[in-house]
Coordinates of C-alpha atoms in Angstrom, one line a residue:
M159 CA 19.4 -7.3 12.5
T160 CA 21.1 -3.9 11.9
A161 CA 18.9 -1.0 10.8
P162 CA 19.8 0.7 7.5
S163 CA 21.7 3.9 7.9
S164 CA 18.8 6.0 6.4
S165 CA 16.7 5.3 9.4
S166 CA 17.7 8.6 10.9
S167 CA 15.4 10.5 8.6
R168 CA 12.4 12.1 10.3
Q169 CA 10.3 11.2 7.2
R170 CA 11.4 7.6 7.0
L171 CA 11.7 5.6 10.2
Y172 CA 13.1 2.1 9.9
V173 CA 10.6 -0.3 11.6
G174 CA 11.9 -3.8 10.7
T175 CA 12.7 -6.2 8.0
I176 CA 10.8 -9.0 6.2
A177 CA 12.6 -11.9 4.6
T178 CA 12.0 -15.4 3.1
Y179 CA 12.4 -18.0 5.8
C180 CA 13.2 -21.7 5.7
P181 CA 11.9 -23.5 8.9
E182 CA 14.1 -26.6 8.3
T183 CA 17.4 -24.7 8.1
A184 CA 16.4 -21.4 9.8
Q185 CA 18.0 -19.7 6.7
I186 CA 16.9 -16.2 5.8
T187 CA 17.0 -14.8 2.3
K188 CA 15.8 -11.8 0.3
P189 CA 15.7 -9.3 3.2
L190 CA 13.6 -6.2 2.6
P191 CA 13.8 -3.2 5.0
I192 CA 10.5 -1.7 6.0
Y193 CA 10.0 2.0 6.7
S194 CA 7.1 3.8 8.5
D195 CA 6.0 5.6 5.4
Q196 CA 5.5 2.5 3.3
V197 CA 2.6 0.1 2.7
I198 CA 4.3 -3.1 1.5
T199 CA 2.4 -5.6 -0.6
I200 CA 3.6 -9.2 -0.7
G201 CA 2.4 -11.6 -3.4
R202 CA 3.3 -13.3 -6.7
G203 CA 2.2 -10.3 -8.9
P204 CA 5.1 -8.4 -10.5
A205 CA 3.8 -5.1 -9.1
C206 CA 4.2 -6.3 -5.5
D207 CA 6.9 -4.8 -3.3
Y208 CA 8.0 -8.3 -2.2
V209 CA 7.5 -11.0 -4.9
V210 CA 7.0 -14.6 -3.9
N211 CA 6.9 -16.8 -7.0
D212 CA 4.5 -19.7 -6.1
T213 CA 1.2 -20.7 -7.7
H214 CA -0.4 -21.0 -4.2
V215 CA 0.5 -17.4 -3.4
S216 CA -2.1 -14.8 -4.5
R217 CA -1.2 -12.0 -6.8
K218 CA -1.7 -9.7 -3.7
H219 CA -1.4 -11.9 -0.7
L220 CA -0.4 -9.7 2.3
Q221 CA -0.2 -6.0 3.1
I222 CA 2.3 -4.6 5.7
Y223 CA 1.7 -1.1 7.2
T224 CA 2.9 0.8 10.2
V225 CA 1.4 2.9 13.0
L226 CA 3.6 5.2 15.1
Y227 CA 2.8 5.8 18.8
D228 CA 5.0 8.8 19.2
R229 CA 6.9 10.0 16.2
E230 CA 9.2 12.2 18.3
N231 CA 10.0 9.5 20.8
P232 CA 9.8 6.1 19.0
D233 CA 11.8 4.3 21.7
D234 CA 8.9 4.7 24.3
V235 CA 6.7 2.5 22.3
A236 CA 8.2 0.7 19.2
P237 CA 6.4 1.3 15.9
L238 CA 3.4 -0.9 15.5
V239 CA 3.8 -3.0 12.3
Y240 CA 0.6 -4.8 11.1
A241 CA 0.1 -7.6 8.5
R242 CA -3.3 -7.7 6.7
D243 CA -4.3 -10.8 4.9
L244 CA -5.6 -10.0 1.4
S245 CA -5.9 -13.5 0.1
L246 CA -8.5 -16.3 0.1
N247 CA -5.6 -18.8 0.2
I248 CA -4.0 -20.2 3.4
T249 CA -2.2 -17.5 5.5
T250 CA -1.1 -18.0 9.1
W251 CA 0.6 -15.9 11.9
N252 CA 2.8 -18.1 14.1
G253 CA 0.7 -21.1 13.1
Y254 CA -2.7 -19.4 13.7
T255 CA -5.0 -18.8 10.8
M256 CA -5.3 -15.2 9.7
G257 CA -7.9 -14.7 7.0
S258 CA -9.2 -11.4 5.7
R259 CA -12.2 -11.5 8.1
R260 CA -10.0 -11.4 11.2
G261 CA -8.5 -8.0 10.5
S262 CA -4.9 -7.0 10.8
F263 CA -2.3 -8.8 13.0
L264 CA 0.3 -6.9 15.0
L265 CA 3.8 -8.2 14.3
S266 CA 6.5 -8.8 16.9
D267 CA 10.2 -9.6 16.4
G268 CA 10.6 -13.2 15.1
D269 CA 7.0 -13.7 13.9
I270 CA 6.5 -16.1 11.1
L271 CA 3.9 -15.6 8.4
E272 CA 3.1 -18.7 6.3
I273 CA 1.5 -17.9 2.9
G274 CA 0.3 -20.3 0.2
G275 CA 0.7 -23.3 2.4
D276 CA 4.5 -23.7 2.3
K277 CA 6.1 -20.3 1.9
Y278 CA 7.3 -18.5 5.0
I279 CA 8.0 -14.8 5.7
R280 CA 9.9 -13.8 8.9
F281 CA 9.6 -10.4 10.5
N282 CA 12.4 -9.0 12.5
S283 CA 12.7 -5.7 14.4
E284 CA 15.4 -4.3 16.7
T285 CA 13.0 -3.8 19.5
H286 CA 12.4 -7.1 21.2
G287 CA 10.2 -5.8 24.0
G288 CA 10.0 -7.6 27.3
L289 CA 7.6 -7.5 30.2
T290 CA 8.2 -5.0 32.9
N291 CA 8.7 -5.7 36.6
A292 CA 5.1 -4.8 37.1
V293 CA 4.1 -8.1 35.5
K294 CA 4.7 -11.0 37.8
A295 CA 6.2 -14.1 36.2
R296 CA 4.0 -16.4 38.3
E297 CA 0.8 -14.6 37.3
V298 CA 1.7 -14.5 33.7
S299 CA 2.3 -18.2 33.8
L300 CA -1.1 -18.8 35.3
L301 CA -2.7 -16.5 32.7
S302 CA -1.0 -18.5 29.9
R303 CA -3.6 -21.3 30.3
E304 CA -6.0 -18.9 28.4
F305 CA -4.0 -15.9 27.3
M306 CA -0.4 -15.5 26.1
L307 CA 0.8 -12.1 27.3
T308 CA 3.7 -11.0 25.1
G309 CA 6.4 -8.4 25.7
R310 CA 5.1 -6.4 22.8
K311 CA 4.4 -2.9 24.2
I312 CA 1.6 -1.2 22.3
G313 CA 0.7 1.7 24.6
L314 CA 1.3 3.6 27.8
G315 CA -1.4 4.6 30.3
G316 CA -1.3 6.7 33.5
Y317 CA -0.9 3.7 35.8
G318 CA 0.1 0.9 33.5
T319 CA 1.4 -0.4 30.2
V320 CA -0.5 -2.0 27.4
Y321 CA 0.8 -5.2 25.9
M322 CA -0.2 -7.3 22.9
A323 CA -1.7 -10.6 24.0
Y324 CA -3.5 -13.4 22.2
R325 CA -5.9 -16.2 23.0
R326 CA -4.2 -19.6 23.0
V327 CA -7.2 -21.4 21.5
D328 CA -7.3 -19.5 18.3
G329 CA -4.6 -16.8 18.2
K330 CA -7.0 -13.9 18.4
Q331 CA -4.9 -10.8 19.2
L332 CA -6.0 -8.6 22.2
A333 CA -4.8 -5.5 24.0
C334 CA -3.9 -6.2 27.6
K335 CA -3.5 -3.3 30.0
V336 CA -1.4 -4.3 33.1
L337 CA -2.4 -1.9 35.8
D338 CA -0.1 -1.9 38.9
T339 CA -2.2 -0.7 41.9
R340 CA 1.1 -0.1 43.8
L341 CA 2.1 2.5 41.3
L342 CA -1.5 3.9 41.5
K343 CA -1.2 4.2 45.3
E344 CA 2.2 5.9 45.0
K345 CA 0.8 8.5 42.7
V346 CA -2.3 9.0 44.9
I347 CA 0.0 9.7 47.9
I348 CA 2.0 12.3 45.9
T349 CA -1.2 14.0 44.9
V350 CA -2.5 14.0 48.5
K351 CA 0.8 15.4 49.7
Q352 CA 0.4 18.2 47.2
D353 CA -3.2 18.9 48.4
F354 CA -2.1 18.9 52.0
G355 CA 0.9 21.1 51.2
M356 CA -1.4 23.9 50.3
F357 CA -2.6 24.1 53.9
H358 CA 0.1 22.6 56.1
E359 CA 3.8 23.7 56.3
H360 CA 5.0 20.3 57.4
A361 CA 3.9 18.7 54.1
A362 CA 5.6 21.5 52.2
R363 CA 8.8 20.7 54.1
G364 CA 8.6 17.2 52.7
E365 CA 7.7 15.3 55.8
E366 CA 6.1 11.9 55.1
E367 CA 3.0 12.4 57.3
P368 CA 1.5 15.1 59.4
P369 CA 3.1 15.1 63.0
N370 CA -0.3 15.7 64.6
A371 CA -2.1 12.4 65.4
A372 CA -5.5 13.7 64.5
M373 CA -4.3 15.2 61.2
K374 CA -2.4 12.0 60.4
G375 CA -5.7 10.1 60.6
V376 CA -7.3 12.6 58.2
Y377 CA -4.3 12.3 55.9
R378 CA -4.5 8.5 55.8
D379 CA -8.3 8.5 55.4
Y380 CA -8.0 10.9 52.5
I381 CA -5.4 8.6 50.8
R382 CA -7.8 5.6 51.2
M383 CA -10.7 7.7 49.8
R384 CA -8.7 8.8 46.7
L385 CA -7.4 5.3 46.1
K386 CA -10.9 3.9 46.4
E387 CA -12.1 6.5 43.8
K388 CA -9.5 5.5 41.3
L389 CA -10.1 1.8 41.7
G390 CA -13.8 2.4 41.6
I391 CA -13.4 3.7 38.1
V392 CA -11.9 0.4 37.0
Q393 CA -14.5 -1.6 38.8
Q394 CA -17.5 0.3 37.7
E395 CA -16.4 0.3 34.1
A396 CA -15.8 -3.4 34.1
M397 CA -19.2 -4.1 35.6
I398 CA -20.8 -2.0 32.8
L399 CA -18.7 -3.3 29.9
K400 CA -19.0 -7.0 30.8
D401 CA -22.7 -6.9 29.9
L402 CA -22.4 -5.0 26.6
Y403 CA -22.4 -6.9 23.3
H404 CA -22.6 -4.6 20.3
P405 CA -20.4 -4.2 17.2
N406 CA -20.0 -0.4 17.9
I407 CA -19.0 -0.8 21.5
V408 CA -15.5 -1.9 22.6
S409 CA -15.5 -5.5 23.6
L410 CA -14.2 -6.5 27.0
E411 CA -12.7 -10.0 26.9
K412 CA -11.8 -10.4 30.5
V413 CA -10.5 -8.7 33.7
V414 CA -8.2 -10.8 35.9
Y415 CA -7.1 -9.3 39.2
S416 CA -4.6 -10.2 41.9
Q417 CA -3.5 -8.5 45.1
D418 CA -1.8 -5.6 43.3
T419 CA -2.4 -6.0 39.6
F420 CA -5.2 -5.8 37.1
Y421 CA -4.9 -7.6 33.8
I422 CA -7.5 -6.1 31.4
F423 CA -8.0 -7.9 28.1
Q424 CA -10.1 -6.4 25.3
E425 CA -10.3 -6.4 21.5
L426 CA -7.4 -4.9 19.7
L427 CA -8.5 -2.2 17.2
T428 CA -5.8 -1.5 14.6
G429 CA -7.1 1.7 12.9
G430 CA -6.4 4.3 15.6
D431 CA -8.8 6.8 17.0
L432 CA -11.2 9.2 15.2
F433 CA -9.2 12.3 16.2
S434 CA -6.1 10.9 14.5
Y435 CA -8.1 9.6 11.5
V436 CA -9.5 13.1 10.8
H437 CA -5.9 14.5 10.8
F438 CA -4.8 11.7 8.5
K439 CA -7.6 12.7 6.1
G440 CA -6.5 16.3 6.0
G441 CA -8.2 17.8 9.0
K442 CA -11.8 17.1 8.3
L443 CA -14.1 14.5 6.7
D444 CA -16.4 14.8 3.7
N445 CA -20.2 14.7 4.2
M446 CA -20.8 11.0 3.4
E447 CA -17.8 9.6 5.3
A448 CA -18.7 11.6 8.4
A449 CA -22.4 10.5 8.1
A450 CA -21.3 6.8 8.0
I451 CA -19.2 7.2 11.1
V452 CA -21.7 9.3 13.1
R453 CA -24.5 6.8 12.2
Q454 CA -22.5 4.0 13.9
I455 CA -21.8 6.1 17.0
T456 CA -25.5 6.8 17.1
K457 CA -26.3 3.1 17.0
A458 CA -23.9 2.6 20.0
L459 CA -25.6 5.3 22.0
L460 CA -29.1 3.9 21.2
Y461 CA -27.9 0.5 22.5
L462 CA -26.6 2.1 25.7
H463 CA -29.5 4.4 26.4
D464 CA -32.0 1.6 25.9
R465 CA -30.2 -0.2 28.7
G466 CA -30.1 2.8 31.1
I467 CA -26.4 3.6 30.5
V468 CA -25.0 7.0 29.8
H469 CA -21.4 7.4 28.4
R470 CA -20.9 11.0 29.4
D471 CA -17.6 11.5 27.4
V472 CA -18.4 11.2 23.7
K473 CA -15.6 12.8 21.7
P474 CA -13.3 11.9 18.7
D475 CA -10.5 10.6 21.0
N476 CA -12.9 8.0 22.4
I477 CA -14.0 6.6 19.0
L478 CA -11.8 3.8 17.6
L479 CA -11.6 2.4 14.1
A480 CA -11.3 -1.3 13.5
T481 CA -9.2 -0.8 10.4
L482 CA -7.9 2.0 8.2
E483 CA -10.4 1.2 5.4
A484 CA -13.0 3.7 4.6
G485 CA -16.4 2.5 5.8
C486 CA -14.9 0.3 8.5
R487 CA -16.5 -0.6 11.8
V488 CA -16.4 2.2 14.3
V489 CA -16.3 1.6 18.1
L490 CA -17.2 3.7 21.1
S491 CA -14.6 3.3 23.8
D492 CA -13.4 4.7 27.2
F493 CA -16.3 4.0 29.6
G494 CA -14.4 5.6 32.5
C495 CA -17.1 8.3 32.9
A496 CA -20.1 6.0 32.1
T497 CA -22.8 5.3 34.6
R498 CA -26.1 3.6 35.0
V499 CA -29.1 5.9 35.2
T500 CA -30.9 6.0 38.5
S501 CA -34.6 5.6 38.9
T502 CA -35.0 9.4 38.5
G503 CA -33.1 9.4 35.2
R504 CA -31.1 12.4 36.4
M505 CA -27.4 12.7 37.3
A506 CA -25.4 15.5 39.0
T507 CA -21.7 14.5 38.9
M508 CA -19.5 17.0 36.9
V509 CA -17.7 14.8 34.3
G510 CA -16.7 14.8 30.7
T511 CA -14.5 16.9 28.4
I512 CA -15.1 20.6 28.4
P513 CA -15.5 21.4 24.7
Y514 CA -18.1 18.6 24.4
R515 CA -20.0 19.3 27.6
A516 CA -23.8 20.0 27.4
P517 CA -25.0 23.3 29.0
E518 CA -27.0 21.5 31.7
L519 CA -23.9 19.9 33.1
L520 CA -23.1 23.2 34.8
E521 CA -26.4 23.0 36.5
R522 CA -25.6 19.5 37.9
R523 CA -28.9 18.2 36.9
Y524 CA -28.9 16.3 33.6
T525 CA -30.0 13.2 31.7
K526 CA -28.8 10.9 29.0
A527 CA -29.5 13.8 26.6
I528 CA -25.9 15.0 27.3
D529 CA -24.6 12.2 25.1
M530 CA -26.6 13.6 22.2
W531 CA -25.2 17.1 22.7
S532 CA -21.7 15.6 22.7
L533 CA -22.5 13.7 19.5
G534 CA -23.6 17.0 17.8
C535 CA -20.3 18.6 18.9
L536 CA -18.3 15.6 17.5
T537 CA -20.2 15.8 14.2
A538 CA -19.5 19.5 13.8
V539 CA -15.8 19.0 14.7
I540 CA -15.1 16.2 12.2
L541 CA -17.0 18.1 9.4
T542 CA -15.3 21.4 10.0
G543 CA -12.0 20.6 11.6
E544 CA -12.7 23.3 14.1
P545 CA -12.4 22.3 17.8
T546 CA -14.8 25.2 18.7
P547 CA -16.5 27.9 16.5
D548 CA -14.6 30.6 18.4
P549 CA -10.9 30.2 19.5
E550 CA -11.6 32.6 22.4
V551 CA -14.1 30.2 24.1
M552 CA -13.7 26.7 25.5
S553 CA -16.8 24.9 24.4
W554 CA -19.6 24.7 21.8
S555 CA -22.1 25.5 24.6
D556 CA -20.3 28.7 25.4
V557 CA -20.7 29.9 21.8
L558 CA -24.3 28.7 21.4
G559 CA -25.3 30.3 24.7
G560 CA -23.7 33.6 23.9
D561 CA -24.8 36.6 21.9
G562 CA -25.2 35.7 18.2
G563 CA -24.1 32.1 19.0
T564 CA -26.3 30.5 16.3
L565 CA -25.0 32.9 13.6
K566 CA -21.4 32.2 14.6
I567 CA -22.0 28.5 14.2
L568 CA -23.8 29.0 10.9
S569 CA -20.9 31.1 9.6
I570 CA -18.5 28.2 10.4
F571 CA -20.8 25.8 8.6
Y572 CA -21.0 28.0 5.6
A573 CA -17.2 28.5 5.5
H574 CA -16.8 24.7 5.4
S575 CA -19.7 24.1 2.9
L576 CA -21.7 21.8 5.3
R577 CA -24.7 20.2 3.6
P578 CA -28.2 21.2 4.9
R579 CA -29.0 17.8 6.3
A580 CA -25.8 17.6 8.3
Q581 CA -26.4 21.1 9.7
D582 CA -29.9 20.2 10.7
F583 CA -28.6 17.0 12.4
I584 CA -26.1 19.1 14.4
F585 CA -28.6 21.7 15.5
K586 CA -31.2 19.1 16.5
T587 CA -28.7 17.2 18.6
M588 CA -27.4 20.4 20.1
A589 CA -30.8 21.9 21.0
W590 CA -30.2 24.1 24.1
K591 CA -33.0 22.5 26.2
A592 CA -32.4 18.8 26.8
E593 CA -36.1 18.0 26.3
D594 CA -36.0 19.6 22.8
R595 CA -32.9 17.5 21.8
M596 CA -33.2 14.5 19.5
T597 CA -32.9 11.2 21.2
A598 CA -30.6 8.5 19.8
R599 CA -33.6 6.8 18.2
Q600 CA -34.8 10.0 16.6
A601 CA -31.2 10.8 15.4
L602 CA -30.9 7.4 13.8
A603 CA -34.1 8.1 11.8
H604 CA -32.8 11.6 10.8
E605 CA -32.9 12.3 7.0
W606 CA -29.1 12.7 6.9
F607 CA -29.1 8.9 7.1
T608 CA -32.6 7.9 5.8
N609 CA -33.1 10.2 2.8
P610 CA -34.2 8.0 -0.3
A611 CA -31.0 8.8 -2.2
H612 CA -28.7 7.3 0.4
H613 CA -30.7 5.2 2.9
Q614 CA -30.0 1.8 1.2
S615 CA -26.3 2.7 0.7
F616 CA -25.9 3.3 4.5
L617 CA -27.7 0.0 5.3
D618 CA -25.4 -1.9 2.9
L619 CA -22.3 -0.1 4.2
Y620 CA -23.1 -0.9 7.8
T621 CA -23.7 -4.6 6.9
R622 CA -20.2 -4.7 5.4
A623 CA -18.6 -2.9 8.3
I624 CA -19.8 -5.3 11.0
K625 CA -19.8 -8.6 9.0
D626 CA -16.6 -9.8 10.7
W627 CA -17.6 -8.8 14.2
V628 CA -18.0 -11.7 16.6
P629 CA -19.4 -11.2 20.1
R630 CA -17.5 -12.8 22.9
N631 CA -18.6 -15.9 24.7
T632 CA -21.4 -14.9 27.1
G633 CA -21.1 -18.2 29.1
E634 CA -17.9 -17.2 31.0
D635 CA -17.2 -14.9 33.9
S636 CA -15.7 -11.6 32.6
V637 CA -14.1 -10.7 35.9
V638 CA -12.1 -13.3 37.8
R639 CA -9.3 -13.6 40.4
I640 CA -5.9 -14.8 39.3
S641 CA -6.5 -17.9 41.5
A642 CA -9.2 -19.1 39.0
Y643 CA -6.3 -20.2 36.8
A644 CA -4.5 -22.2 39.6
E645 CA -4.6 -26.0 39.1
T646 CA -1.8 -27.6 40.9
E647 CA -1.5 -27.7 44.7
S648 CA 1.6 -25.4 44.6
E649 CA -0.3 -22.9 42.4
I650 CA -3.3 -22.9 44.7
L651 CA -1.1 -22.3 47.8
A652 CA 0.8 -19.6 46.0
T653 CA -2.4 -17.7 45.3
Q654 CA -3.9 -18.0 48.8
D655 CA -2.1 -14.8 49.9
D656 CA -4.0 -12.9 47.2
E657 CA -7.3 -14.3 48.3
E658 CA -6.7 -13.2 51.9
S659 CA -5.1 -9.8 51.3
S660 CA -6.9 -8.4 48.3
D661 CA -10.2 -6.6 48.5
E662 CA -13.4 -8.3 47.3
W663 CA -14.6 -7.2 43.9
P664 CA -17.7 -5.1 44.7
S665 CA -21.1 -6.6 43.8
E666 CA -23.1 -5.2 40.8
E667 CA -25.7 -4.0 43.3
S668 CA -23.2 -2.0 45.3
L669 CA -21.9 -0.2 42.2
E670 CA -25.4 0.6 41.1
E671 CA -26.4 2.2 44.4
E672 CA -24.7 5.5 43.4
D673 CA -22.5 7.1 40.8
Q674 CA -19.0 5.8 41.5
I675 CA -17.2 8.6 39.6
A676 CA -16.1 11.5 41.7
E677 CA -16.1 15.0 40.4
G678 CA -13.8 15.1 37.4
V679 CA -11.9 12.0 38.4
C680 CA -12.3 10.2 35.1
H681 CA -10.1 12.6 33.3
E682 CA -8.2 14.6 35.9
E683 CA -5.0 12.6 35.2
A684 CA -3.8 10.2 32.5
S685 CA -6.5 7.8 31.9
L686 CA -6.4 4.4 33.7
T687 CA -9.7 3.2 32.3
L688 CA -10.3 -0.2 30.7
S689 CA -11.2 0.9 27.3
D690 CA -9.0 3.9 27.0
L691 CA -5.9 1.9 26.6
G692 CA -3.5 4.7 25.6
L693 CA -3.4 3.2 22.1
P694 CA -1.3 5.0 19.5
R695 CA -2.4 8.1 17.6
L696 CA -2.6 7.3 14.0
F697 CA 0.4 8.5 12.0
R698 CA 1.2 7.0 8.7
G699 CA 3.2 8.6 5.9
L700 CA 1.0 7.6 3.0
S701 CA 1.5 10.7 0.8
G702 CA 3.0 8.6 -1.9
T703 CA 0.5 5.7 -1.7
D704 CA -1.8 4.9 -4.6
P705 CA -5.3 6.0 -3.6
E706 CA -6.6 2.7 -4.9
E707 CA -4.8 0.8 -2.2
L708 CA -7.4 2.0 0.3
D709 CA -11.1 1.2 -0.3
E710 CA -13.5 4.0 -0.9
V711 CA -16.9 4.5 0.8
A712 CA -19.4 2.9 -1.6
V713 CA -22.0 5.6 -1.4
E714 CA -22.8 8.4 -3.7
S715 CA -22.2 11.9 -2.5
E716 CA -25.1 14.0 -1.4

């Protein structure tokens, strides 16, 4: 379908068309172009943007909205158009039940939405997608016994592409990152050549390998070591995530691996990340909305710390929102730097993101208290909109550890009118000495969340936020070979090469022996981790939207 001519506008990007559809004749009528700055309401009410006159259709039945991955380069990843069910009546997506409790559904070209039992809406877009060469047709066919991997590209990572997938049994939409280890190896080789080029003229001349036999062995060993480090991130994260079941921690559905490809399935979160959400809200959040979000992150950290797991990279970019509604479920993601605490309780690997690093990280002797420091930094950032209190320094610890650091931070808090309870929470999570810092359990009991005026409101809000969360089936293996899906003799024979040539997945015991993350590896390049799927930054042009279209946080202001 041809896009309207006005799509060239930077403020209004054409993203697709909805139309009434007749399944018997395949006839399409009443087409309506959709633009990225719109929230389209479908229903029988006269105020709806797309009116369907039928008594079985609710007054407001569906809502259509758009998330852009890259506004400047929309061809890299097509605009993500979502349908949200607002009705208690029957609504389906390609024959699968939607329902308001299942969240928003990502739409692809040709999708059919059935509303009211016998009315159909078809969505069309110019970008049809298509799986890349990295996805093997045979493996996708085997996976289809459980998951349907579509060609709908929803993100780009350092070593793979993220596609929309769904479970065949119930249509639950998922994000699937397809990680090509051949591409990973090629990038490792390029990096190693650059490293060797600093010391050896032959590498600088572009020679494939060092001519000296001894140096050639060192070169190849270094490549193997670097590749093992990269794959170790994927493997360690999978072993950590597979045992986690919490509404505020990203849910890993399954990891399927073959000789040269990982297929990583996890829950699809449609609200974007916290960093983008803060920008969407004008650069910072108000006191109560920030408290509601921070409380959920704190609950996630308490769950991790009670199980001897440290995240080590808590920051707004790694917090995902289940929807765009105020007070929605908030999820901690990207466990690429996470590790299990050893018997001593101390770690030494230099990881994380500089502005959020705790001061003791530089001493290479730290505990799970580093997560609480990062939480304090995150809280300050979303309340003030300031990456650091001083543009001349790189981190909050640099400011707090310098002359007059506390006064500088207090002046920032005063300039942004932070409430006393929020300030106290931040300073207690950012106590300079780790042993003086609040634990996750103490933070959850802080008066910012538990004061008599707001405590019950927070409890009720959290109950509403997680009411639709469903933990995955714990009775199935979360990490399997592609051969597990082979049934016929020909399929079994075809997967035998993978069994013989691919490395064994390491045991849980071997991964727990020591920290698998090398110095800085988890974020030295574009992330390849399971939970950091390269999902879109939130960008919606809602300046003309009625504020009542979005729910408000049902708590009174402090």
